[in-house]
Amino acid sequence: MKVPFFLILIAILFGAMEIDAQNYYWVAFHDKDNSPYSLLFPEEFLSSKALQRRRNQNIAIDSLDLPVNPNYVQQTLALGATLKHSSKWLNGITVKASADSFVEEALLLPFVKEVQLTKRSTQMKSAFNKFAEPECSGSDLDIDTAVYGESVHQVAQLNGQFLHNNGFRGEEMYIAVFDAGFYKADQYPAFDSLWINRQIAGIKDFVAPKENFFDGHYHGMSVLSIMGGNIAGKIQGTAPKATYWLVRSEDPGSEFLIEEDNWVAAAEFADSVGVDIINSSLGYFTFDDPAMDHTYDDMDGKTTRVAKAANIAVAKGMLVFASAGNEGRENNPWKYIISPSDGDSVIAVGAVNKDGIPAPFTSRGPASDGDVKPNVSAMGWNTIVQRSSGTIGTGNGTSYSSPVIAGAAACLWQANLLATASQVKNAIERSANLYLTPDTLSGYGIPDLKIADKILKTAIFEDRDTSETWLVYPNPASDYIVLQKQKITLNKKVQIAFYSLDGKLLKKEEKNDAARIMLKDLYSLPRGLLILQIISDDETETLKIAISP
């Protein structure tokens, strides 16, 4: 029997594809021995912004900050692989390599700890739309105010307007938005102010860097609108004056473990560019390849790579907010939170409506190790967002509740610049309405940022060193500060100097000694954290002071 030529051609082509098929692998290393880098010279491998955040929060430089040993990378790539990502935090690399020989050869290298398949090149992409919004009953809101428009409820539910009204709208705070795409975020009017005021710090694509960044999926664009959107009378984001990094770490067309590797790379990038807050309206539990699936036992906050990286990001001084997931309906076999929201240090965000009722789809806690999850909740049921159609409308999902709080947290942190990431997280949780009786749907409940602000200011005041001669207040300050003596001392003169964190002298004054000294007209100083030095006859005191807008 003669076989048609076109069938022979198809067979040849598919055979060639199998021979040339290349998969993606995670390659973990045992150590960072014999690295050319040293902790004594962190400026060789950490950016100035990353170093500044560590100084601000008294975070030590450690081995996690050291890059992956370049010799290990070179020897691994010499096996015929190409580099996709490198992770210093998890000490490994993601590579693209031939399916047959690479794994065996890589495992023979003495420094290789593990090789794991993260994406199979020949596997069909999933037809499942992982960004489909959960259906939920409810009507559009009908309140229209001059500033917030219909988004007033998602802001007011957290008492976010308290911070806005006091001048804290996210200025000088940097937020990284990890998502699947930012369709027309460069065109829609909701984002005009971000572009005009240069509040878009940059874009970064860890999936397909050569594609047009603003032609992709809409999901990240809608998420961004909840924090940074601004159309008077229609939508006002929870952090309209923050600065944003738009980061694509998610491939909306498929679901493989490599997307966790993308997330890890994105988090390390966020660290390097000085980001304060990460919002991740993404999560992982099942994949197109069932062999990669996570189990509920994996949701213990320290098993998945993405949870490990999220915890490290917090340890490096960032806040990480993550969607709890939309798997909570009774008929869903999973029901639980998804990673990285399970991370021990991550703020997992559940969804409620404007009345505080948990959405029927919101994923449930606790984490498999018993930790309270979600940590808190915000409006993710009929949230006001910029839609892909170009209109302002409503959307459902913990993808939308997470940025509500992430943006508000930027304003809270701006109002309390001396606070550490862990202090801000603690204050947000303690301010929530269910803090004493957390449950599996809303966690600690809905935060009240006015209460959180008071908690932070009290914590910062109590942390002061009472053995010092001078008490300085207010801190943060705007146009004046007061230096009040806590000890009885006699000095002829007191010299007062302000320095930037890198040691540059910004302002210097000399005052007669007194029990109480006021310094006015601080408007000439740059906004943000500064070093205040007080020199008297017998001692020198140095402390940090925050200058707010």
mmCIF file of C-alpha atoms in Angstrom, residues 161-374:
data_model
loop_
_atom_site.group_PDB
_atom_site.id
_atom_site.type_symbol
_atom_site.label_atom_id
_atom_site.label_comp_id
_atom_site.label_asym_id
_atom_site.label_seq_id
_atom_site.Cartn_x
_atom_site.Cartn_y
_atom_site.Cartn_z
ATOM 1 C CA GLN A 161 -9.350 57.854 53.010
ATOM 2 C CA PHE A 162 -7.935 58.655 56.472
ATOM 3 C CA LEU A 163 -4.425 58.308 55.063
ATOM 4 C CA HIS A 164 -5.295 60.056 51.791
ATOM 5 C CA ASN A 165 -6.827 63.007 53.633
ATOM 6 C CA ASN A 166 -3.664 63.357 55.698
ATOM 7 C CA GLY A 167 -1.506 63.598 52.602
ATOM 8 C CA PHE A 168 -0.369 59.977 52.347
ATOM 9 C CA ARG A 169 -1.247 58.718 48.873
ATOM 10 C CA GLY A 170 1.787 56.543 48.171
ATOM 11 C CA GLU A 171 4.386 59.156 47.163
ATOM 12 C CA GLU A 172 7.930 57.746 46.973
ATOM 13 C CA MET A 173 6.668 54.191 47.572
ATOM 14 C CA TYR A 174 7.525 51.611 44.905
ATOM 15 C CA ILE A 175 5.090 48.794 44.099
ATOM 16 C CA ALA A 176 5.842 45.880 41.764
ATOM 17 C CA VAL A 177 2.799 44.361 40.059
ATOM 18 C CA PHE A 178 3.415 40.706 39.108
ATOM 19 C CA ASP A 179 0.892 39.566 36.530
ATOM 20 C CA ALA A 180 0.086 38.057 33.125
ATOM 21 C CA GLY A 181 -0.178 41.211 31.035
ATOM 22 C CA PHE A 182 -0.976 44.912 31.009
ATOM 23 C CA TYR A 183 -3.215 45.329 27.970
ATOM 24 C CA LYS A 184 -3.503 49.005 26.950
ATOM 25 C CA ALA A 185 -2.185 50.265 30.285
ATOM 26 C CA ASP A 186 -0.248 52.717 28.134
ATOM 27 C CA GLN A 187 -3.464 54.028 26.527
ATOM 28 C CA TYR A 188 -6.445 53.988 28.891
ATOM 29 C CA PRO A 189 -7.258 57.330 30.607
ATOM 30 C CA ALA A 190 -7.301 55.678 34.044
ATOM 31 C CA PHE A 191 -3.502 55.564 33.865
ATOM 32 C CA ASP A 192 -2.833 58.985 32.335
ATOM 33 C CA SER A 193 -1.663 60.487 35.613
ATOM 34 C CA LEU A 194 0.801 57.626 36.175
ATOM 35 C CA TRP A 195 2.496 58.316 32.857
ATOM 36 C CA ILE A 196 2.307 62.109 33.024
ATOM 37 C CA ASN A 197 3.797 62.183 36.534
ATOM 38 C CA ARG A 198 6.402 59.516 35.708
ATOM 39 C CA GLN A 199 4.956 57.043 38.195
ATOM 40 C CA ILE A 200 5.677 54.078 35.939
ATOM 41 C CA ALA A 201 9.237 53.203 36.940
ATOM 42 C CA GLY A 202 9.587 50.620 34.186
ATOM 43 C CA ILE A 203 8.453 47.332 32.671
ATOM 44 C CA LYS A 204 10.011 43.871 32.814
ATOM 45 C CA ASP A 205 8.947 40.689 31.013
ATOM 46 C CA PHE A 206 10.127 37.310 32.338
ATOM 47 C CA VAL A 207 7.932 35.312 29.926
ATOM 48 C CA ALA A 208 8.456 36.617 26.388
ATOM 49 C CA PRO A 209 10.635 39.746 26.450
ATOM 50 C CA LYS A 210 10.437 40.275 22.687
ATOM 51 C CA GLU A 211 6.643 40.589 22.588
ATOM 52 C CA ASN A 212 4.811 43.923 22.720
ATOM 53 C CA PHE A 213 4.335 44.402 26.443
ATOM 54 C CA PHE A 214 1.006 46.251 26.250
ATOM 55 C CA ASP A 215 -0.676 43.959 23.695
ATOM 56 C CA GLY A 216 -1.022 40.966 26.012
ATOM 57 C CA HIS A 217 -3.498 39.876 28.660
ATOM 58 C CA TYR A 218 -5.673 42.444 30.449
ATOM 59 C CA HIS A 219 -5.459 41.023 33.980
ATOM 60 C CA GLY A 220 -2.507 43.040 35.275
ATOM 61 C CA MET A 221 -3.950 46.223 33.793
ATOM 62 C CA SER A 222 -7.140 45.784 35.828
ATOM 63 C CA VAL A 223 -5.095 45.013 38.944
ATOM 64 C CA LEU A 224 -3.007 48.156 38.409
ATOM 65 C CA SER A 225 -6.153 50.285 38.124
ATOM 66 C CA ILE A 226 -7.211 49.319 41.657
ATOM 67 C CA MET A 227 -4.020 50.829 43.077
ATOM 68 C CA GLY A 228 -3.027 53.544 40.621
ATOM 69 C CA GLY A 229 -6.158 54.281 38.580
ATOM 70 C CA ASN A 230 -7.365 57.871 38.592
ATOM 71 C CA ILE A 231 -10.428 59.257 36.812
ATOM 72 C CA ALA A 232 -12.276 61.834 38.913
ATOM 73 C CA GLY A 233 -15.759 60.668 39.824
ATOM 74 C CA LYS A 234 -15.201 57.154 38.450
ATOM 75 C CA ILE A 235 -12.184 55.457 40.016
ATOM 76 C CA GLN A 236 -9.477 56.391 42.489
ATOM 77 C CA GLY A 237 -6.848 53.825 43.374
ATOM 78 C CA THR A 238 -5.756 53.059 46.903
ATOM 79 C CA ALA A 239 -2.239 54.371 46.118
ATOM 80 C CA PRO A 240 -2.704 56.945 43.333
ATOM 81 C CA LYS A 241 0.680 58.605 43.904
ATOM 82 C CA ALA A 242 2.833 55.466 44.249
ATOM 83 C CA THR A 243 5.398 54.508 41.620
ATOM 84 C CA TYR A 244 4.906 51.193 39.816
ATOM 85 C CA TRP A 245 7.008 48.506 38.191
ATOM 86 C CA LEU A 246 4.933 46.460 35.732
ATOM 87 C CA VAL A 247 6.282 42.908 35.720
ATOM 88 C CA ARG A 248 5.057 40.040 33.554
ATOM 89 C CA SER A 249 5.858 36.721 35.215
ATOM 90 C CA GLU A 250 2.813 34.711 34.101
ATOM 91 C CA ASP A 251 2.092 33.020 30.767
ATOM 92 C CA PRO A 252 -1.720 33.124 30.461
ATOM 93 C CA GLY A 253 -1.734 30.394 27.811
ATOM 94 C CA SER A 254 -0.372 27.554 29.924
ATOM 95 C CA GLU A 255 0.350 26.485 33.484
ATOM 96 C CA PHE A 256 3.698 24.874 34.300
ATOM 97 C CA LEU A 257 6.149 25.025 37.195
ATOM 98 C CA ILE A 258 8.351 27.363 35.174
ATOM 99 C CA GLU A 259 5.927 30.131 36.098
ATOM 100 C CA GLU A 260 7.037 29.772 39.703
ATOM 101 C CA ASP A 261 10.612 30.175 38.454
ATOM 102 C CA ASN A 262 9.486 33.310 36.605
ATOM 103 C CA TRP A 263 7.969 34.587 39.857
ATOM 104 C CA VAL A 264 11.191 33.947 41.776
ATOM 105 C CA ALA A 265 13.194 35.822 39.132
ATOM 106 C CA ALA A 266 10.685 38.676 39.300
ATOM 107 C CA ALA A 267 10.975 38.897 43.096
ATOM 108 C CA GLU A 268 14.763 39.088 42.946
ATOM 109 C CA PHE A 269 14.446 41.758 40.263
ATOM 110 C CA ALA A 270 12.053 43.708 42.501
ATOM 111 C CA ASP A 271 14.635 43.565 45.275
ATOM 112 C CA SER A 272 17.335 44.874 42.934
ATOM 113 C CA VAL A 273 15.355 47.932 41.805
ATOM 114 C CA GLY A 274 14.362 48.964 45.321
ATOM 115 C CA VAL A 275 10.708 47.918 45.388
ATOM 116 C CA ASP A 276 8.888 48.290 48.715
ATOM 117 C CA ILE A 277 5.766 46.211 48.010
ATOM 118 C CA ILE A 278 4.988 43.280 45.716
ATOM 119 C CA ASN A 279 1.411 42.584 44.675
ATOM 120 C CA SER A 280 0.958 39.096 43.264
ATOM 121 C CA SER A 281 -2.545 38.486 41.930
ATOM 122 C CA LEU A 282 -1.276 35.077 40.859
ATOM 123 C CA GLY A 283 -1.192 31.672 42.483
ATOM 124 C CA TYR A 284 -0.291 28.055 41.852
ATOM 125 C CA PHE A 285 -1.618 24.646 42.836
ATOM 126 C CA THR A 286 -2.451 22.584 39.713
ATOM 127 C CA PHE A 287 -0.668 22.492 36.368
ATOM 128 C CA ASP A 288 -1.155 21.312 32.795
ATOM 129 C CA ASP A 289 1.199 18.428 33.639
ATOM 130 C CA PRO A 290 -0.437 16.618 36.607
ATOM 131 C CA ALA A 291 2.973 15.366 37.730
ATOM 132 C CA MET A 292 3.783 18.945 38.706
ATOM 133 C CA ASP A 293 0.649 19.473 40.831
ATOM 134 C CA HIS A 294 0.940 20.674 44.410
ATOM 135 C CA THR A 295 -0.975 19.062 47.257
ATOM 136 C CA TYR A 296 -2.633 20.751 50.207
ATOM 137 C CA ASP A 297 0.260 19.474 52.332
ATOM 138 C CA ASP A 298 2.530 21.632 50.152
ATOM 139 C CA MET A 299 0.593 24.714 51.283
ATOM 140 C CA ASP A 300 2.618 24.914 54.502
ATOM 141 C CA GLY A 301 4.323 28.203 53.701
ATOM 142 C CA LYS A 302 7.772 26.813 53.075
ATOM 143 C CA THR A 303 7.597 24.034 50.468
ATOM 144 C CA THR A 304 6.915 25.545 47.043
ATOM 145 C CA ARG A 305 9.671 27.562 45.403
ATOM 146 C CA VAL A 306 7.373 30.539 45.034
ATOM 147 C CA ALA A 307 6.508 30.536 48.767
ATOM 148 C CA LYS A 308 10.180 30.250 49.700
ATOM 149 C CA ALA A 309 11.058 33.212 47.492
ATOM 150 C CA ALA A 310 8.151 35.273 48.838
ATOM 151 C CA ASN A 311 9.310 34.667 52.413
ATOM 152 C CA ILE A 312 12.840 35.718 51.490
ATOM 153 C CA ALA A 313 11.506 38.867 49.816
ATOM 154 C CA VAL A 314 9.904 39.856 53.119
ATOM 155 C CA ALA A 315 13.119 39.031 54.977
ATOM 156 C CA LYS A 316 14.890 41.427 52.598
ATOM 157 C CA GLY A 317 12.543 44.232 53.651
ATOM 158 C CA MET A 318 9.643 44.066 51.191
ATOM 159 C CA LEU A 319 5.953 43.494 51.852
ATOM 160 C CA VAL A 320 4.366 40.748 49.741
ATOM 161 C CA PHE A 321 0.606 40.645 49.148
ATOM 162 C CA ALA A 322 -0.857 37.630 47.356
ATOM 163 C CA SER A 323 -4.332 36.579 46.281
ATOM 164 C CA ALA A 324 -5.652 33.789 48.469
ATOM 165 C CA GLY A 325 -7.328 32.179 45.438
ATOM 166 C CA ASN A 326 -10.809 31.712 43.996
ATOM 167 C CA GLU A 327 -11.217 28.020 44.809
ATOM 168 C CA GLY A 328 -13.491 28.247 47.849
ATOM 169 C CA ARG A 329 -16.875 27.107 46.528
ATOM 170 C CA GLU A 330 -18.389 24.075 48.227
ATOM 171 C CA ASN A 331 -18.329 21.973 45.054
ATOM 172 C CA ASN A 332 -14.638 22.672 44.388
ATOM 173 C CA PRO A 333 -12.437 19.687 45.299
ATOM 174 C CA TRP A 334 -9.528 21.989 46.227
ATOM 175 C CA LYS A 335 -11.178 24.818 48.270
ATOM 176 C CA TYR A 336 -7.915 25.975 49.842
ATOM 177 C CA ILE A 337 -5.465 28.846 49.518
ATOM 178 C CA ILE A 338 -2.856 28.665 46.771
ATOM 179 C CA SER A 339 0.854 29.470 46.696
ATOM 180 C CA PRO A 340 2.552 31.904 47.337
ATOM 181 C CA SER A 341 -0.284 33.107 49.579
ATOM 182 C CA ASP A 342 0.590 30.232 51.939
ATOM 183 C CA GLY A 343 4.007 31.792 52.623
ATOM 184 C CA ASP A 344 4.716 32.271 56.322
ATOM 185 C CA SER A 345 5.563 35.949 55.827
ATOM 186 C CA VAL A 346 3.146 36.669 52.970
ATOM 187 C CA ILE A 347 -0.067 38.636 53.478
ATOM 188 C CA ALA A 348 -2.693 36.415 51.839
ATOM 189 C CA VAL A 349 -5.806 38.390 50.932
ATOM 190 C CA GLY A 350 -9.320 36.975 50.808
ATOM 191 C CA ALA A 351 -12.350 38.592 49.155
ATOM 192 C CA VAL A 352 -15.454 40.197 50.671
ATOM 193 C CA ASN A 353 -18.195 42.460 49.318
ATOM 194 C CA LYS A 354 -18.806 46.077 50.354
ATOM 195 C CA ASP A 355 -20.747 44.860 53.394
ATOM 196 C CA GLY A 356 -17.868 42.672 54.567
ATOM 197 C CA ILE A 357 -19.532 39.373 53.641
ATOM 198 C CA PRO A 358 -17.013 36.763 52.407
ATOM 199 C CA ALA A 359 -17.323 36.015 48.701
ATOM 200 C CA PRO A 360 -18.511 32.456 48.018
ATOM 201 C CA PHE A 361 -15.461 31.835 45.835
ATOM 202 C CA THR A 362 -12.743 33.060 48.206
ATOM 203 C CA SER A 363 -10.219 30.309 48.984
ATOM 204 C CA ARG A 364 -10.168 28.945 52.486
ATOM 205 C CA GLY A 365 -7.511 28.514 55.102
ATOM 206 C CA PRO A 366 -5.744 27.610 57.137
ATOM 207 C CA ALA A 367 -2.327 26.820 55.702
ATOM 208 C CA SER A 368 -1.604 23.114 56.002
ATOM 209 C CA ASP A 369 0.708 23.806 58.960
ATOM 210 C CA GLY A 370 -2.114 25.602 60.797
ATOM 211 C CA ASP A 371 -1.134 29.227 60.145
ATOM 212 C CA VAL A 372 -4.032 31.676 59.830
ATOM 213 C CA LYS A 373 -4.815 32.098 56.138
ATOM 214 C CA PRO A 374 -5.982 34.239 54.540
#
